[in-house]
Coordinates of C-alpha atoms (C1' of nucleotides) in Angstrom, one line a residue:
Chain O
M7 CA -3.8 13.5 -8.2
G8 CA -2.7 17.0 -7.4
K9 CA -0.4 18.1 -4.7
Q10 CA -2.4 19.1 -1.7
A11 CA -0.3 21.0 0.7
R12 CA -1.1 20.1 4.2
T13 CA -1.1 22.4 7.1
A14 CA -1.7 20.2 10.0
F15 CA 0.1 17.6 11.9
S16 CA 3.8 18.2 11.6
A17 CA 5.1 16.9 14.9
Q18 CA 4.9 19.7 17.3
D19 CA 3.2 22.6 15.7
M20 CA -0.2 22.7 17.3
N21 CA -1.0 22.8 21.0
G22 CA 2.8 22.5 21.5
L23 CA 2.3 18.7 21.6
A24 CA 5.4 17.3 23.0
K25 CA 6.8 13.8 22.8
A26 CA 5.4 11.3 25.1
V27 CA 7.1 10.4 28.3
A28 CA 7.3 6.9 29.6
R29 CA 6.7 5.8 33.2
P30 CA 7.6 2.5 34.8
M31 CA 4.9 -0.1 34.7
P32 CA 2.5 0.4 37.6
A33 CA 3.3 -2.2 40.2
G34 CA -0.2 -3.5 40.3
S35 CA -0.4 -4.3 36.6
P36 CA 2.3 -6.6 35.3
C37 CA 2.1 -8.2 31.9
G38 CA 0.5 -11.2 33.4
A39 CA -2.6 -9.2 34.1
C40 CA -2.6 -7.5 30.7
P41 CA -6.1 -7.4 29.3
V42 CA -5.0 -7.5 25.7
R43 CA -2.3 -10.1 26.1
H44 CA -4.1 -12.7 24.1
L45 CA -4.1 -10.4 21.1
T46 CA -0.4 -9.8 20.9
V47 CA 3.1 -11.2 21.0
C48 CA 2.9 -11.8 24.7
A49 CA 0.2 -14.4 24.3
V50 CA 2.9 -17.1 23.7
L51 CA 4.8 -16.5 26.9
D52 CA 4.4 -18.4 30.1
P53 CA 4.2 -16.7 33.5
E54 CA 7.9 -17.0 34.1
E55 CA 8.8 -15.5 30.8
L56 CA 6.2 -12.8 31.2
L57 CA 8.1 -11.7 34.3
Q58 CA 11.2 -11.1 32.3
L59 CA 9.1 -9.1 29.9
T60 CA 7.6 -7.0 32.7
A61 CA 11.2 -6.2 33.8
I62 CA 12.0 -4.3 30.6
V63 CA 8.6 -2.7 29.8
S64 CA 7.4 0.8 30.5
N65 CA 4.2 2.6 29.8
V66 CA 3.4 5.4 27.5
E67 CA 0.2 7.4 27.5
L68 CA -0.6 9.7 24.6
S69 CA -3.4 12.3 24.3
A70 CA -5.2 12.8 21.0
G71 CA -2.9 14.0 18.3
Q72 CA 0.3 13.5 20.3
P73 CA 3.2 12.0 18.4
L74 CA 4.8 8.8 19.5
F75 CA 7.8 9.1 17.2
D76 CA 8.7 10.7 13.8
E77 CA 9.9 9.2 10.6
G78 CA 13.7 9.2 10.6
E79 CA 14.0 9.2 14.4
P80 CA 16.4 6.6 15.9
A81 CA 14.4 3.4 16.4
V82 CA 15.3 2.6 20.0
H83 CA 11.9 1.3 21.1
V84 CA 9.2 -1.0 20.0
F85 CA 5.6 -0.7 21.2
N86 CA 2.5 -2.6 21.8
V87 CA -0.8 -0.7 21.8
T88 CA -3.0 -1.6 24.8
A89 CA -5.7 1.0 24.5
G90 CA -6.8 3.8 22.1
A91 CA -5.7 4.1 18.5
I92 CA -2.5 5.1 16.7
R93 CA -2.0 6.2 13.1
V94 CA 1.1 5.3 11.2
Y95 CA 2.0 7.5 8.3
K96 CA 4.6 8.6 5.7
L97 CA 5.0 12.1 4.3
L98 CA 6.2 13.6 1.1
P99 CA 8.3 16.8 1.3
D100 CA 5.4 19.1 0.2
G101 CA 3.1 17.7 3.0
R102 CA 1.2 15.1 1.2
R103 CA 0.5 12.3 3.7
Q104 CA -0.3 8.6 3.4
I105 CA -1.6 6.9 6.5
T106 CA -0.4 3.3 6.2
G107 CA -2.3 1.9 9.1
F108 CA -4.4 2.5 12.1
L109 CA -3.4 0.5 15.1
F110 CA -5.6 -0.7 18.0
A111 CA -5.2 -2.6 21.2
G112 CA -3.0 -5.7 20.6
D113 CA -1.2 -4.2 17.6
F114 CA 2.5 -4.0 17.5
L115 CA 4.7 -1.3 16.0
G116 CA 8.3 -0.2 15.7
L117 CA 9.8 -3.2 14.1
A118 CA 12.6 -1.9 12.0
V119 CA 15.5 -3.3 10.1
T120 CA 17.3 0.0 9.9
D121 CA 18.3 2.0 13.0
V122 CA 15.6 4.7 12.3
Y123 CA 11.9 4.5 12.0
A124 CA 10.6 4.4 8.4
Y125 CA 7.4 6.1 9.4
G126 CA 5.9 8.4 12.0
A127 CA 3.3 7.4 14.6
E128 CA 0.7 9.6 16.4
A129 CA -2.3 9.0 18.7
V130 CA -5.6 9.4 16.9
I131 CA -7.5 9.3 20.2
P132 CA -6.0 9.0 23.7
A133 CA -3.9 5.9 23.7
V134 CA -1.8 3.7 26.0
L135 CA 1.2 1.6 24.9
C136 CA 3.7 -0.8 26.3
R137 CA 7.3 0.3 25.4
F138 CA 10.2 -2.1 25.1
P139 CA 13.8 -1.1 24.5
R140 CA 14.5 -2.7 21.1
R141 CA 17.9 -4.1 22.1
K142 CA 16.6 -5.7 25.2
L143 CA 13.6 -7.2 23.4
E144 CA 16.0 -8.7 20.9
G145 CA 17.9 -10.2 23.7
L146 CA 14.7 -11.7 25.0
M147 CA 13.7 -13.0 21.6
A148 CA 17.0 -14.8 21.3
R149 CA 16.1 -16.6 24.5
F150 CA 12.5 -17.2 23.7
P151 CA 12.4 -18.3 20.0
K152 CA 8.7 -18.8 20.2
M153 CA 8.3 -15.1 20.7
E154 CA 10.2 -14.4 17.5
S155 CA 8.2 -16.9 15.8
R156 CA 5.0 -15.2 17.0
L157 CA 6.4 -11.9 15.8
L158 CA 7.1 -13.4 12.4
G159 CA 3.5 -14.6 12.2
M160 CA 2.3 -11.1 13.1
A161 CA 4.6 -9.5 10.5
S162 CA 3.4 -11.9 7.8
N163 CA -0.1 -11.0 8.7
E164 CA 0.6 -7.3 8.4
L165 CA 2.1 -8.0 5.0
V166 CA -1.1 -9.6 3.8
I167 CA -3.0 -6.6 5.1
A168 CA -0.6 -4.3 3.4
Q169 CA -1.2 -6.0 0.1
E170 CA -4.9 -5.7 0.6
Q171 CA -4.4 -2.0 1.1
M172 CA -2.4 -1.7 -2.1
L173 CA -5.2 -3.3 -4.0
L174 CA -7.5 -0.8 -2.4
L175 CA -5.3 2.2 -3.2
G176 CA -4.4 1.2 -6.7
R177 CA -7.6 -0.2 -8.0
K178 CA -10.7 0.7 -6.0
N179 CA -12.8 3.7 -6.5
A180 CA -13.9 6.1 -3.8
K181 CA -17.1 4.2 -2.8
E182 CA -15.3 0.9 -2.7
K183 CA -12.5 2.4 -0.6
V184 CA -14.8 4.0 2.0
V185 CA -16.9 0.8 2.3
S186 CA -13.8 -1.3 2.6
F187 CA -12.6 1.0 5.3
L188 CA -15.8 0.8 7.4
L189 CA -15.8 -3.0 7.1
M190 CA -12.2 -3.2 8.2
L191 CA -12.9 -1.1 11.2
S192 CA -15.9 -3.3 12.0
R193 CA -13.9 -6.5 11.6
R194 CA -11.2 -5.3 13.9
E195 CA -13.7 -4.2 16.5
V196 CA -15.0 -7.8 16.5
Q197 CA -11.5 -9.1 16.8
R198 CA -11.1 -7.1 20.0
G199 CA -14.3 -8.6 21.3
Q200 CA -16.6 -5.6 20.6
P201 CA -19.9 -5.5 18.8
G202 CA -18.7 -4.3 15.4
D203 CA -22.0 -3.3 14.1
P204 CA -22.7 0.1 15.1
V205 CA -19.0 0.6 14.4
A206 CA -17.1 3.4 16.1
V207 CA -15.3 5.7 13.7
P208 CA -13.1 7.9 15.9
I209 CA -11.2 9.1 12.9
T210 CA -11.6 12.4 11.1
R211 CA -12.5 12.7 7.4
A212 CA -9.0 14.1 6.8
D213 CA -7.4 11.0 8.3
I214 CA -9.7 8.7 6.5
G215 CA -8.8 10.5 3.2
D216 CA -5.1 10.2 3.9
Y217 CA -5.6 6.5 4.6
L218 CA -7.6 5.8 1.4
G219 CA -5.8 8.1 -1.0
L220 CA -8.7 10.6 -1.2
T221 CA -9.5 14.1 -0.1
T222 CA -11.6 14.9 2.9
E223 CA -14.3 16.3 0.5
T224 CA -14.5 13.1 -1.4
V225 CA -14.7 11.1 1.8
S226 CA -17.5 13.3 3.0
R227 CA -19.4 13.1 -0.2
T228 CA -19.0 9.4 -0.3
F229 CA -20.4 9.0 3.2
T230 CA -23.4 11.2 2.2
R231 CA -24.1 9.0 -0.8
L232 CA -23.8 5.8 1.2
K233 CA -26.3 7.3 3.7
N234 CA -28.6 8.4 0.9
S235 CA -28.6 5.0 -0.7
G236 CA -29.5 3.5 2.7
L237 CA -26.4 1.3 3.0
I238 CA -25.3 2.9 6.2
S239 CA -26.7 5.3 8.8
M240 CA -25.1 7.6 11.3
Q241 CA -25.6 7.1 15.0
P242 CA -24.7 9.4 17.9
G243 CA -21.1 9.2 19.2
G244 CA -19.5 8.9 15.8
R245 CA -20.9 5.5 15.2
V246 CA -21.9 4.1 11.9
R247 CA -24.5 1.4 11.5
L248 CA -23.9 -1.0 8.6
V249 CA -27.5 -1.3 7.4
D250 CA -27.0 -3.7 4.5
R251 CA -24.0 -5.7 5.3
E252 CA -24.4 -8.0 2.3
A253 CA -24.5 -5.1 -0.2
L254 CA -21.6 -3.4 1.6
N255 CA -19.5 -6.6 1.4
D256 CA -20.1 -6.8 -2.3
L257 CA -19.4 -3.2 -2.9
A258 CA -16.1 -3.4 -1.0
E259 CA -14.9 -6.4 -3.1
G260 CA -15.8 -4.7 -6.3
F261 CA -18.8 -6.8 -7.4
Chain Y
M10 CA -7.2 -6.8 -18.0
G11 CA -6.5 -10.0 -19.8
K12 CA -4.3 -13.0 -19.6
Q13 CA -0.6 -12.7 -20.0
A14 CA 1.5 -13.4 -23.0
R15 CA 3.1 -16.7 -23.4
T16 CA 5.5 -18.3 -25.8
A17 CA 5.3 -21.9 -26.7
F18 CA 7.0 -24.5 -24.4
S19 CA 7.5 -28.2 -24.5
A20 CA 4.5 -30.4 -25.3
Q21 CA 3.1 -30.9 -21.8
D22 CA 2.5 -27.2 -21.2
M23 CA 1.0 -26.3 -24.5
N24 CA -1.5 -23.8 -23.1
G25 CA 1.3 -22.0 -21.3
L26 CA -0.8 -21.8 -18.1
A27 CA 0.1 -25.2 -16.7
K28 CA 1.5 -25.3 -13.2
A29 CA 5.2 -25.6 -12.8
V30 CA 6.7 -28.9 -12.0
A31 CA 9.5 -29.3 -9.5
R32 CA 12.5 -31.4 -9.8
P33 CA 15.0 -32.5 -7.2
M34 CA 17.9 -30.2 -6.8
P35 CA 20.6 -31.1 -9.4
A36 CA 23.3 -33.0 -7.6
G37 CA 26.1 -30.6 -8.7
S38 CA 24.5 -27.6 -7.2
P39 CA 23.6 -27.8 -3.5
C40 CA 22.7 -24.8 -1.5
G41 CA 26.3 -24.3 -0.5
A42 CA 27.1 -23.3 -4.1
C43 CA 24.1 -21.1 -4.5
P44 CA 25.1 -17.9 -6.2
V45 CA 22.4 -15.8 -4.6
R46 CA 22.7 -17.2 -1.1
H47 CA 24.2 -14.0 0.3
L48 CA 21.0 -12.2 -0.7
T49 CA 18.5 -14.4 1.1
V50 CA 17.6 -16.4 4.2
C51 CA 20.2 -19.0 3.6
A52 CA 23.0 -16.4 4.2
V53 CA 22.9 -17.0 7.9
L54 CA 23.3 -20.8 7.8
D55 CA 26.6 -22.6 8.2
P56 CA 27.6 -25.5 5.8
E57 CA 26.2 -28.1 8.1
E58 CA 22.9 -26.4 8.3
L59 CA 22.8 -25.8 4.6
L60 CA 23.0 -29.5 4.0
Q61 CA 19.8 -30.0 5.9
L62 CA 18.2 -27.3 3.8
T63 CA 19.5 -28.9 0.6
A64 CA 17.7 -32.1 1.8
I65 CA 14.3 -30.5 1.6
V66 CA 14.7 -28.2 -1.4
S67 CA 13.6 -28.8 -5.0
N68 CA 13.8 -26.6 -8.1
V69 CA 11.1 -24.9 -10.1
E70 CA 11.6 -23.4 -13.5
L71 CA 9.0 -21.2 -15.0
S72 CA 8.7 -19.8 -18.5
A73 CA 7.5 -16.3 -19.1
G74 CA 3.9 -15.9 -18.0
Q75 CA 3.7 -19.2 -16.2
P76 CA 1.9 -19.2 -12.9
L77 CA 3.7 -20.4 -9.7
F78 CA 0.5 -20.4 -7.6
D79 CA -2.9 -18.7 -7.5
E80 CA -4.6 -16.7 -4.7
G81 CA -6.6 -19.0 -2.5
E82 CA -4.5 -22.1 -3.3
P83 CA -3.3 -24.2 -0.3
A84 CA -0.1 -22.7 0.8
V85 CA 2.1 -25.8 1.0
H86 CA 5.4 -24.4 -0.3
V87 CA 7.5 -21.3 0.2
F88 CA 9.9 -20.2 -2.5
N89 CA 13.1 -18.4 -3.0
V90 CA 13.8 -16.7 -6.4
T91 CA 17.2 -17.6 -7.8
A92 CA 16.9 -16.2 -11.3
G93 CA 14.4 -14.3 -13.4
A94 CA 11.5 -12.2 -12.1
I95 CA 8.2 -13.0 -10.5
R96 CA 5.1 -10.8 -10.2
V97 CA 2.9 -11.1 -7.1
Y98 CA -0.7 -9.8 -7.5
K99 CA -4.2 -9.6 -6.2
L100 CA -7.4 -9.5 -8.3
L101 CA -10.9 -8.0 -7.9
P102 CA -13.8 -10.1 -9.2
D103 CA -14.2 -8.0 -12.3
G104 CA -10.6 -8.5 -13.3
R105 CA -9.0 -5.4 -11.9
R106 CA -5.5 -6.4 -10.9
Q107 CA -3.0 -4.9 -8.5
I108 CA 0.6 -6.1 -8.7
T109 CA 1.9 -5.8 -5.2
G110 CA 5.5 -6.6 -6.0
F111 CA 8.1 -7.8 -8.4
L112 CA 10.5 -10.3 -7.0
F113 CA 14.0 -10.9 -8.2
A114 CA 17.0 -13.2 -7.3
G115 CA 17.3 -13.5 -3.6
D116 CA 13.6 -12.6 -2.8
F117 CA 11.5 -14.8 -0.8
L118 CA 7.8 -15.5 -1.2
G119 CA 5.0 -17.7 0.1
L120 CA 5.1 -16.8 3.8
A121 CA 1.5 -17.2 4.9
V122 CA -0.3 -17.1 8.2
T123 CA -3.4 -18.8 6.8
D124 CA -3.3 -22.1 5.0
V125 CA -3.9 -20.6 1.6
Y126 CA -1.9 -18.0 -0.4
A127 CA -3.3 -14.5 -0.1
Y128 CA -2.1 -13.6 -3.6
G129 CA -1.1 -15.1 -6.9
A130 CA 2.4 -15.4 -8.3
E131 CA 3.6 -15.7 -12.0
A132 CA 6.8 -15.5 -13.9
V133 CA 7.4 -12.2 -15.7
I134 CA 10.3 -13.5 -17.6
P135 CA 11.8 -17.1 -17.3
A136 CA 12.5 -17.7 -13.7
V137 CA 14.1 -20.3 -11.4
L138 CA 13.1 -20.8 -7.8
C139 CA 14.0 -23.0 -4.8
R140 CA 10.9 -24.6 -3.4
F141 CA 10.6 -25.7 0.3
P142 CA 7.7 -27.6 1.8
R143 CA 6.4 -25.2 4.3
R144 CA 6.0 -27.7 7.1
K145 CA 9.5 -28.9 6.8
L146 CA 10.9 -25.4 6.6
E147 CA 9.1 -24.6 9.8
G148 CA 10.7 -27.6 11.4
L149 CA 14.1 -26.4 10.3
M150 CA 13.3 -22.9 11.6
A151 CA 12.5 -24.4 15.0
R152 CA 15.9 -25.9 15.1
F153 CA 17.8 -22.9 13.6
P154 CA 16.3 -19.8 15.3
K155 CA 18.7 -17.5 13.5
M156 CA 16.9 -18.5 10.3
E157 CA 13.6 -17.4 11.7
S158 CA 15.3 -14.3 12.9
R159 CA 16.6 -13.6 9.4
L160 CA 13.2 -14.2 8.0
L161 CA 11.7 -11.7 10.4
G162 CA 14.2 -9.2 9.3
M163 CA 13.3 -9.8 5.7
A164 CA 9.6 -9.6 6.5
S165 CA 10.1 -6.3 8.3
N166 CA 12.0 -5.0 5.3
E167 CA 9.2 -6.0 3.0
L168 CA 6.8 -4.2 5.3
V169 CA 8.8 -1.0 4.9
I170 CA 8.7 -1.4 1.1
A171 CA 5.0 -2.0 1.3
Q172 CA 4.5 1.2 3.1
E173 CA 6.6 3.1 0.6
Q174 CA 4.4 1.6 -2.1
M175 CA 1.2 2.7 -0.3
L176 CA 2.6 6.2 -0.3
L177 CA 3.2 5.9 -4.0
L178 CA -0.3 4.5 -4.8
G179 CA -2.2 6.9 -2.6
R180 CA -0.4 10.2 -2.9
K181 CA 1.9 10.3 -6.0
N182 CA 0.9 11.4 -9.5
A183 CA 1.6 9.5 -12.7
K184 CA 5.0 11.0 -13.3
E185 CA 6.2 10.5 -9.8
K186 CA 5.0 7.0 -9.9
V187 CA 6.8 6.0 -13.0
V188 CA 10.0 7.7 -12.0
S189 CA 9.8 6.0 -8.6
F190 CA 9.4 2.7 -10.4
L191 CA 12.4 3.2 -12.6
L192 CA 14.6 4.1 -9.6
M193 CA 13.3 1.1 -7.6
L194 CA 14.3 -1.2 -10.5
S195 CA 17.7 0.5 -10.7
R196 CA 18.3 0.2 -7.0
R197 CA 17.5 -3.4 -6.9
E198 CA 19.7 -4.1 -9.9
V199 CA 22.5 -2.6 -8.0
Q200 CA 21.7 -4.7 -4.9
R201 CA 22.1 -7.7 -7.1
G202 CA 25.5 -6.5 -8.2
Q203 CA 24.5 -5.2 -11.6
P204 CA 25.2 -1.8 -13.2
G205 CA 21.8 -0.2 -12.5
D206 CA 22.1 2.6 -14.9
P207 CA 21.0 1.5 -18.2
V208 CA 18.3 -0.3 -16.2
A209 CA 16.6 -3.4 -17.6
V210 CA 12.9 -3.0 -17.7
P211 CA 11.7 -6.5 -18.7
I212 CA 8.1 -5.6 -17.7
T213 CA 5.2 -4.7 -20.0
R214 CA 3.4 -1.4 -19.8
A215 CA 0.3 -3.3 -18.6
D216 CA 2.3 -4.8 -15.7
I217 CA 3.8 -1.5 -14.8
G218 CA 0.4 0.0 -14.9
D219 CA -1.0 -2.7 -12.6
Y220 CA 1.9 -2.1 -10.2
L221 CA 1.5 1.7 -10.1
G222 CA -2.3 1.9 -10.1
L223 CA -2.3 3.4 -13.7
T224 CA -3.5 2.3 -17.1
T225 CA -1.1 1.1 -19.8
E226 CA -1.9 4.3 -21.8
T227 CA -1.0 6.5 -18.9
V228 CA 2.3 4.7 -18.4
S229 CA 3.1 4.9 -22.0
R230 CA 2.3 8.6 -22.2
T231 CA 4.4 9.2 -19.1
F232 CA 7.4 7.5 -20.6
T233 CA 7.0 9.6 -23.7
R234 CA 7.0 12.8 -21.6
L235 CA 10.0 11.7 -19.6
K236 CA 11.9 11.0 -22.8
N237 CA 10.8 14.3 -24.3
S238 CA 12.0 16.3 -21.3
G239 CA 15.3 14.5 -21.5
L240 CA 15.2 12.9 -18.1
I241 CA 15.5 9.3 -19.5
S242 CA 16.3 7.8 -22.8
M243 CA 15.5 4.4 -24.3
Q244 CA 18.2 1.9 -25.2
P245 CA 18.1 -1.3 -27.2
G246 CA 17.0 -4.4 -25.3
G247 CA 14.3 -2.8 -23.2
R248 CA 16.9 -0.8 -21.2
V249 CA 16.3 2.7 -19.9
R250 CA 19.1 5.2 -19.3
L251 CA 18.5 7.5 -16.3
V252 CA 19.9 10.6 -17.9
D253 CA 19.5 13.1 -15.0
R254 CA 19.5 11.0 -11.9
E255 CA 19.4 14.1 -9.6
A256 CA 16.2 15.4 -11.2
L257 CA 14.7 12.0 -11.3
N258 CA 15.3 11.5 -7.6
D259 CA 13.7 14.8 -6.8
L260 CA 10.7 14.0 -9.0
A261 CA 10.2 10.6 -7.4
E262 CA 10.2 12.1 -3.9
G263 CA 7.7 14.7 -4.9
F264 CA 9.9 17.8 -4.7
Chain V
dC14 C1' 2.8 -13.7 -44.4
dG15 C1' -0.5 -13.0 -41.3
dC16 C1' -1.4 -13.4 -36.4
dT17 C1' -1.1 -11.6 -31.8
dA18 C1' 0.9 -9.1 -28.1
dC19 C1' 2.7 -4.9 -27.1
dG20 C1' 3.3 0.0 -27.5
dT21 C1' 1.9 4.6 -28.9
dT22 C1' -1.1 8.4 -29.8
dG23 C1' -5.5 11.0 -30.1
dA24 C1' -10.2 12.6 -28.6
dG25 C1' -13.5 12.8 -25.3
dA26 C1' -15.5 11.4 -20.8
dA27 C1' -15.4 10.7 -16.0
dC28 C1' -14.1 10.7 -11.5
dA29 C1' -11.9 12.9 -8.0
dA30 C1' -9.3 17.2 -6.8
dT31 C1' -9.5 22.0 -6.0
dC32 C1' -11.3 26.2 -4.5
dA33 C1' -14.8 28.2 -1.9
dA34 C1' -18.7 29.0 1.0
dC35 C1' -21.1 27.7 4.8
dC36 C1' -22.7 25.1 9.2
dC37 C1' -22.1 23.3 13.7
dC38 C1' -19.9 22.8 18.0
dG39 C1' -16.9 23.5 22.0
dG40 C1' -13.7 26.3 24.2
dT41 C1' -12.1 30.8 25.5
dG42 C1' -11.7 35.4 26.7
dG43 C1' -13.6 40.0 26.6
Chain R
dC20 C1' -23.0 36.2 28.8
dC21 C1' -21.9 36.1 24.4
dA22 C1' -18.8 37.0 20.7
dC23 C1' -15.2 35.0 18.6
dC24 C1' -12.3 31.5 17.0
dG25 C1' -10.7 27.2 15.1
dG26 C1' -11.4 22.4 14.0
dG27 C1' -14.2 19.5 11.8
dG28 C1' -17.8 18.5 8.4
dT29 C1' -20.9 19.3 4.3
dT30 C1' -22.0 21.0 -0.1
dG31 C1' -21.5 23.5 -4.6
dA32 C1' -19.0 24.9 -8.8
dT33 C1' -15.3 24.2 -11.6
dT34 C1' -10.9 22.2 -13.0
dG35 C1' -7.8 18.8 -14.3
dT36 C1' -5.5 14.4 -14.3
dT37 C1' -6.3 10.1 -15.5
dC38 C1' -9.4 6.7 -17.7
dT39 C1' -11.8 5.0 -21.6
dC40 C1' -12.4 4.0 -26.3
dA41 C1' -10.3 3.8 -30.6
dA42 C1' -7.0 3.6 -34.2
dC43 C1' -2.7 2.5 -35.7
dG44 C1' 2.4 1.0 -35.8
dT45 C1' 5.7 -2.5 -34.8
dA46 C1' 8.0 -6.9 -33.7
dG47 C1' 8.3 -11.7 -33.0
dC48 C1' 6.7 -16.1 -34.3
dG49 C1' 4.3 -20.0 -36.3

DNA sequence: CGCTACGTTGAGAACAATCAACCCCGGTGG
DNA sequence: CCACCGGGGTTGATTGTTCTCAACGTAGCG
């Protein structure tokens, strides 16, 4: 594994992409009307409690590529994705990057034990998030233990996903990695109530590579081979059809 | 990737792979006297609450190589390591193994969102653990929210460590991986109040390989090269001296 | 004393990385 | 209008790190 120096993506180099600004929650859309509430922490709160949450929340909108925060930055907020997609990543000093996760509607980020973020976060495609001041949310959690309990459940779940990803990074080959990735995207689309079969892949080859521990070339070649062997087929709009789901499942699990 | 070594134990676990048995907590050592309490969940409980914890805890002792539980097994207990070392791992059907973590005194395991464990756990060296029935612990957490809060903190911390490990698996080369591993062991030894410089490495090359996404041969060769370049030196008792800590730190971080 | 697990080293193969060329597309400015 | 540019994607040739296969050394233990 050589050191690939990376040119793109350091926080503000291209397009002069500045940090996001937050605005107060639009009056017409309190948390009670949130379309992705059932997916996230807020699902466990009753209307009364939701009002208190609404009181501390603000909205963040990001355009594609725009950073939400950088690794090492003071961790003053936590976030909840309500639309779009976010990538979370860590960097080595020479520019090598590992994307540790893609976050979609309903996903939570920014939990930190230290006072700084341990990773950076950027929008993959235009995204909208709820932003909570960490201190205030902690205060709320102290009052609503079921919220903390829910968060613990979500964190435990993320831990399981992280272990799955370690298995992928450490022990799967390029084909198994790419197929696992496609199936993961598909599963999460279903979770969000979308079809999941022609699965949307709004993520560049470079990002996929940095997520799977591969280069863009290897990702590209692997896609080509999967197409040629008839396991997947490309569709307009960056969608991928999972032609032989059985075979793909087996491939991903290493059979 | 074969089965693990085992030495002979008492008659009832001749094959070395028998599941551990739990015994009631010895009367003379309630949680209040636990030597690793400050490292773990129990740190936040007062004496009164600790008594209630003592009431539901039992002890598990494992010999080297003995399994604690397997992936897919009903997740009825959670555990707290009080001595020794545990490896947590996931398998692919053909036997490829990824060790997702090594756990030492103070570490917690068994949190699960599903009703089965998402990974297996075995003793690396003889180990002792506290065992709590999951249901009862959840009941206790409902009554002591600060315990749940502490657990959330520990889970968040593990998540950060997991992301670090993804960076390692996906983007570091063999040398960087092995050095990162040694420094991690050293740091955790210090956390437990031990020297940390001649660092104890009670882990086989095969386990190290399965943790770092390498083969045993590559791990062995990498150790040899680190020795030859004077960065580390071997000491009796499986200890490794970190000769040039500065250089090792830089290496691990990819400078 | 011989077994087995563990560790080391060597030779060669293989998979993915690297380096490089090229295509397509959309946006932009001459 | 179109030439140019830059990002993204694909493909080819070659390199190189790590894996695989194999042999051998050592230590602990029955």
